[in-house]
Amino acid sequence: MKYLLYEEKDKNVGVLTINRPEALNALNSGVIAELQTCLAELAKKAEEHSLRCLILTGAGEKSFVAGADIAEMRSMTVEEGRAFGLEGDKVMEALEDFPCPVIAAVNGFALGGGLELTLSCDIRIASTKASFALPETGLGIIPGYGGIQRLSRLVGAGFAKEMVYTTNRIKADAALSIGLVNHVYEPEALMTEAIALAEKITSNAPCAIAAAKKVANASVGLELSKSTRLENPAFGACFATEDQKEAMAAFVEKRPHSPFTGK
Ligand code: HXC
């Protein structure tokens, strides 16, 4: 891979780094294609539970991802623009539907497509150096990777529309206050905290985590009564797993449970 780095940490945690620091990790077609391929490969590991939490970050000190590549987009036709958007959408969907949780560790600029990338992750944490914006309308375009929709759902339409219409860049503390990120850390602590959060997630039963993610995603936009019905079959299916049997037996027998197997 030319633009991506992947590292496996202990406890079934993986770290995927977008590595194009000379362009502040901007998403050109090459980065997008590599993300599609790499996420498809990693999804297989996650299905088998050898990967149980993925952390997504950007290379260098300055940027998570500074958006889609403006130099590449500048001369696109209508059709090319649509095709470029659709390829990125596939990455956003691969992250959203990824079989285990994905944490965005936002180490710097998360602008345009970079912010949109974080919105497709399950959880966002940021360093104090992070900043967030949707600069697209200042470039004569709109957010094209689902940013308007996902940001509205996360922080409400009012804040989302303000960010889209103004292009204002907000700092990590403001992002925290509107619920765009869950936690803010000093830059040198960001990856340690991301890994600690990931390990806390991977200490729980992987089938249950995967089922919870599917139910949470499928429930978005549904009426409460319809979304609670989605939950019931998934809840029932947990009782077919060895992990449920072992965890509950261990509780009743007052002993620690054996490590979760994902079976
Ligand atoms: C291409 C980019 C880039 C981008 C930075 N670079 N962002 N190249 N596309 N989005 C390149 C610069 O051209 C420069 O290359 C190098 O990275 C360093 O950037 P500088 O501008 O010199 O750094 P700095 O002065 O610190 O400014 C940082 C910055 C600025 C504020 C992040 O680079 C910036 O405003 N970038 C654009 C951010 C943006 O508008 N993003 C949204 C894009 S639209 P050289 O070769 O000169 O060193 C989008 C649409 C998504 O994301 C939906 C698509 C379907």
Coordinates of C-alpha atoms and ligand atoms in Angstrom, one line a residue:
M1 CA 0.0 0.0 0.0
K2 CA 1.4 3.4 -1.0
Y3 CA -0.9 5.5 1.2
L4 CA -1.8 3.3 4.2
L5 CA 0.0 1.8 7.1
Y6 CA -1.5 -1.0 9.2
E7 CA -0.2 -2.2 12.5
E8 CA -1.6 -4.9 14.7
K9 CA -1.4 -4.2 18.4
D10 CA -2.1 -6.5 21.4
K11 CA -5.6 -7.6 22.3
N12 CA -7.0 -7.7 18.8
V13 CA -6.6 -4.0 18.2
G14 CA -5.5 -2.7 14.8
V15 CA -4.3 0.8 13.8
L16 CA -4.8 2.0 10.2
T17 CA -3.0 5.2 9.4
I18 CA -3.6 7.3 6.3
N19 CA -0.1 8.1 5.2
R20 CA 0.2 11.0 2.8
P21 CA 1.6 13.7 5.1
E22 CA 3.0 15.8 2.3
A23 CA -0.6 16.6 1.3
L24 CA -1.9 16.6 4.9
N25 CA -3.3 13.1 4.2
A26 CA -5.8 14.5 1.6
L27 CA -7.9 11.8 0.0
N28 CA -7.0 11.4 -3.7
S29 CA -8.3 8.5 -5.8
G30 CA -5.3 6.4 -4.8
V31 CA -6.0 6.8 -1.1
I32 CA -9.7 6.1 -1.6
A33 CA -9.0 2.9 -3.7
E34 CA -6.5 1.7 -1.1
L35 CA -9.0 2.3 1.7
Q36 CA -11.6 0.3 -0.2
T37 CA -9.2 -2.7 -0.6
C38 CA -7.7 -2.5 2.9
L39 CA -11.0 -2.2 4.7
A40 CA -12.4 -5.2 2.7
E41 CA -9.4 -7.3 3.8
L42 CA -9.6 -6.1 7.4
A43 CA -13.3 -6.8 7.5
K44 CA -12.5 -10.5 7.0
K45 CA -10.3 -10.4 10.1
A46 CA -13.0 -8.7 12.0
E47 CA -15.6 -11.2 10.9
E48 CA -13.3 -13.9 12.4
H49 CA -12.8 -11.8 15.5
S50 CA -9.0 -11.8 15.2
L51 CA -9.5 -8.0 14.8
R52 CA -11.9 -6.6 17.4
C53 CA -11.4 -2.9 17.3
L54 CA -9.9 -0.7 14.5
I55 CA -8.4 2.7 15.2
L56 CA -8.2 5.1 12.2
T57 CA -5.7 8.0 12.3
G58 CA -3.6 10.3 10.1
A59 CA 0.2 10.3 9.7
G60 CA 2.3 13.3 10.9
E61 CA 1.8 15.8 13.6
K62 CA -0.5 18.2 11.8
S63 CA -3.4 16.5 10.1
F64 CA -5.9 13.7 10.4
V65 CA -7.2 14.2 6.8
A66 CA -7.4 17.7 5.3
G67 CA -10.2 16.7 2.9
A68 CA -10.6 15.3 -0.5
D69 CA -7.8 16.2 -2.9
I70 CA -8.6 19.7 -4.3
A71 CA -6.0 19.5 -7.0
E72 CA -7.5 16.3 -8.3
M73 CA -11.1 17.6 -8.1
R74 CA -10.5 21.1 -9.7
S75 CA -11.1 20.0 -13.3
M76 CA -13.7 17.3 -12.8
T77 CA -16.8 17.2 -15.0
V78 CA -20.3 16.6 -13.4
E79 CA -20.0 12.9 -14.1
E80 CA -16.5 12.6 -12.8
G81 CA -17.5 14.5 -9.7
R82 CA -20.4 12.1 -9.1
A83 CA -18.1 9.1 -9.6
F84 CA -15.5 10.5 -7.2
G85 CA -18.2 11.0 -4.6
L86 CA -19.5 7.5 -5.0
E87 CA -16.1 5.9 -4.6
G88 CA -15.6 7.8 -1.3
D89 CA -19.1 6.8 -0.2
K90 CA -18.1 3.2 -0.5
V91 CA -15.3 3.9 2.0
M92 CA -17.7 5.7 4.4
E93 CA -20.1 2.7 4.2
A94 CA -17.3 0.2 4.7
L95 CA -16.4 2.0 7.9
E96 CA -19.9 2.4 9.1
D97 CA -20.7 -1.3 8.4
F98 CA -17.3 -2.5 9.5
P99 CA -17.9 -5.7 11.5
C100 CA -16.2 -4.4 14.6
P101 CA -16.1 -0.9 16.1
V102 CA -13.9 1.8 14.5
I103 CA -12.4 4.7 16.5
A104 CA -11.3 7.8 14.8
A105 CA -8.2 9.2 16.6
V106 CA -8.2 12.8 15.3
N107 CA -4.7 14.1 15.6
G108 CA -5.0 17.4 13.6
F109 CA -7.1 18.8 10.7
A110 CA -10.3 16.9 10.0
L111 CA -11.6 19.0 7.2
G112 CA -14.2 18.2 4.5
G113 CA -13.9 14.6 3.5
G114 CA -11.6 14.1 6.6
L115 CA -14.4 15.2 8.9
E116 CA -16.8 13.0 6.9
L117 CA -14.5 10.1 7.4
T118 CA -14.6 10.5 11.2
L119 CA -18.4 10.6 11.0
S120 CA -18.5 7.1 9.6
C121 CA -16.5 5.8 12.5
D122 CA -18.3 4.6 15.7
I123 CA -16.4 6.8 18.1
R124 CA -14.3 10.0 17.7
I125 CA -11.6 11.1 20.1
A126 CA -9.4 14.1 19.4
S127 CA -6.1 15.8 20.4
T128 CA -6.1 19.4 21.6
K129 CA -4.5 20.1 18.2
A130 CA -7.5 18.8 16.2
S131 CA -9.8 21.1 14.3
F132 CA -12.9 20.3 12.3
A133 CA -14.7 22.0 9.4
L134 CA -16.7 21.4 6.3
P135 CA -15.0 23.9 3.9
E136 CA -16.8 22.6 0.8
T137 CA -19.2 25.5 0.2
G138 CA -16.2 27.8 0.1
L139 CA -14.9 25.7 -2.8
G140 CA -18.2 25.8 -4.7
I141 CA -19.2 22.2 -3.8
I142 CA -21.1 20.5 -1.0
P143 CA -20.0 17.8 1.4
G144 CA -20.1 14.8 -0.9
Y145 CA -19.4 11.8 1.4
G146 CA -22.6 11.9 3.5
G147 CA -21.3 14.7 5.8
I148 CA -24.5 16.7 6.0
Q149 CA -26.6 13.7 6.9
R150 CA -24.2 12.1 9.4
L151 CA -23.2 15.4 11.0
S152 CA -26.9 16.3 11.4
R153 CA -27.6 13.0 13.1
L154 CA -24.7 13.3 15.4
V155 CA -24.9 16.9 16.5
G156 CA -28.3 18.1 15.3
A157 CA -29.3 19.9 12.1
G158 CA -28.6 23.4 13.6
F159 CA -24.9 22.9 14.3
A160 CA -24.5 20.9 11.1
K161 CA -26.0 23.5 8.9
E162 CA -24.0 26.2 10.6
M163 CA -20.8 24.3 9.8
V164 CA -21.8 23.7 6.2
Y165 CA -23.0 27.2 5.5
T166 CA -20.2 29.1 7.3
T167 CA -17.3 26.7 6.7
N168 CA -16.1 27.8 10.2
R169 CA -13.4 25.7 11.7
I170 CA -14.0 24.6 15.3
K171 CA -11.4 23.5 17.8
A172 CA -11.4 20.3 19.8
D173 CA -13.1 21.8 22.8
A174 CA -16.0 23.1 20.8
A175 CA -16.3 19.8 19.0
L176 CA -16.5 18.2 22.4
S177 CA -19.2 20.6 23.6
I178 CA -21.5 19.7 20.6
G179 CA -20.9 16.0 20.9
L180 CA -18.9 15.7 17.7
V181 CA -16.0 14.0 19.7
N182 CA -16.3 12.0 22.9
H183 CA -13.0 12.9 24.5
V184 CA -10.1 15.4 24.0
Y185 CA -6.5 14.5 25.1
E186 CA -3.1 16.1 24.9
P187 CA -1.5 15.2 21.5
E188 CA 1.1 12.9 23.1
A189 CA -1.6 11.0 24.9
L190 CA -4.0 10.5 22.0
M191 CA -2.8 7.2 20.7
T192 CA -2.4 5.7 24.2
E193 CA -5.9 6.7 25.1
A194 CA -7.2 5.4 21.7
I195 CA -5.6 2.0 22.4
A196 CA -6.9 2.0 26.0
L197 CA -10.4 2.7 24.7
A198 CA -10.0 0.0 22.1
E199 CA -8.8 -2.5 24.6
K200 CA -11.7 -1.8 26.9
I201 CA -14.0 -2.6 23.9
T202 CA -12.1 -5.8 23.0
S203 CA -12.4 -7.0 26.6
N204 CA -16.1 -7.6 25.9
A205 CA -17.8 -10.3 23.9
P206 CA -17.1 -9.7 20.2
C207 CA -20.4 -11.2 18.9
A208 CA -22.3 -9.0 21.3
I209 CA -20.4 -5.9 20.3
A210 CA -20.9 -6.7 16.6
A211 CA -24.6 -7.3 17.2
A212 CA -24.9 -4.1 19.2
K213 CA -23.3 -2.1 16.4
K214 CA -25.6 -3.6 13.8
V215 CA -28.7 -2.8 15.9
A216 CA -27.5 0.7 16.6
N217 CA -26.8 1.4 12.9
A218 CA -30.0 -0.2 11.7
S219 CA -32.1 1.8 14.2
V220 CA -31.1 5.2 12.9
G221 CA -34.1 7.1 11.7
L222 CA -36.6 4.4 12.7
E223 CA -39.5 4.9 15.0
L224 CA -38.7 3.6 18.5
S225 CA -41.2 0.8 18.3
K226 CA -39.7 -0.4 15.0
S227 CA -36.1 -0.1 16.2
T228 CA -36.8 -2.0 19.5
R229 CA -38.2 -4.9 17.4
L230 CA -34.9 -5.0 15.5
E231 CA -33.1 -5.5 18.8
N232 CA -35.1 -8.6 19.9
P233 CA -33.8 -11.2 17.4
A234 CA -30.3 -9.9 17.9
F235 CA -30.7 -10.2 21.7
G236 CA -32.1 -13.7 21.3
A237 CA -29.2 -14.8 19.0
C238 CA -26.7 -13.9 21.7
F239 CA -27.9 -17.0 23.7
A240 CA -26.5 -19.3 21.0
T241 CA -23.0 -18.1 21.7
E242 CA -20.4 -19.8 23.9
D243 CA -19.3 -16.4 25.2
Q244 CA -22.8 -15.7 26.7
K245 CA -22.9 -19.1 28.4
E246 CA -19.4 -18.7 29.8
A247 CA -19.8 -15.1 30.9
M248 CA -23.1 -15.8 32.8
A249 CA -21.8 -19.1 34.3
A250 CA -18.7 -17.3 35.5
F251 CA -20.9 -14.5 37.1
V252 CA -23.1 -17.1 38.9
E253 CA -20.1 -19.2 40.0
K254 CA -18.3 -16.1 41.2
R255 CA -15.2 -16.6 39.1
P256 CA -13.6 -14.6 36.3
H257 CA -14.8 -15.7 32.8
S258 CA -12.4 -17.3 30.4
P259 CA -11.2 -15.1 27.5
F260 CA -14.0 -14.4 25.0
T261 CA -13.6 -16.4 21.8
G262 CA -16.1 -14.8 19.5
K263 CA -18.0 -18.1 19.3
Ligands
HXC1 C1 -5.0 18.7 -1.9 C2 -4.0 19.6 0.0 C3 -5.2 19.6 0.7 C4 -6.4 19.1 0.0 C5 -3.7 20.4 2.0 N1 -3.1 20.1 0.9 N2 -5.0 20.1 1.9 N3 -3.9 19.2 -1.3 N4 -6.2 18.7 -1.3 N5 -7.5 19.1 0.6 C6 -1.7 20.2 0.5 C7 -1.3 21.7 0.2 O1 -1.6 22.0 -1.1 C8 0.2 21.7 0.5 O2 0.8 21.1 -0.6 C9 0.3 20.8 1.7 O3 -0.9 19.9 1.7 C10 0.4 21.5 3.0 O4 -0.7 22.4 3.1 P1 -0.5 23.9 3.4 O5 -1.8 24.6 2.9 O6 0.8 24.5 2.9 O7 -0.5 23.9 4.9 P2 -1.1 25.0 5.9 O8 -0.7 26.4 5.5 O9 -0.7 24.6 7.3 O10 -2.7 24.9 5.8 C11 -3.3 23.8 6.2 C12 -4.8 23.8 5.7 C13 -4.8 24.1 4.2 C14 -5.5 24.9 6.5 C15 -5.4 22.4 6.1 O11 -4.0 23.1 3.6 C16 -6.2 23.9 3.6 O12 -7.1 24.7 3.8 N6 -6.4 22.8 2.9 C17 -7.7 22.5 2.2 C18 -8.7 22.1 3.2 C19 -10.1 21.9 2.6 O13 -10.6 22.8 2.0 N7 -10.6 20.6 2.6 C20 -11.9 20.3 2.0 C21 -11.7 19.8 0.6 S1 -13.2 19.5 -0.2 P3 2.2 21.7 -1.3 O14 2.5 20.8 -2.4 O15 1.8 23.1 -1.6 O16 3.2 21.6 -0.1 C22 -13.6 17.9 0.3 C23 -14.8 17.3 -0.3 C24 -15.2 16.0 0.2 O17 -13.1 17.4 1.2 C25 -16.3 15.3 -0.6 C26 -15.8 14.8 -1.9 C27 -16.9 14.0 -2.7

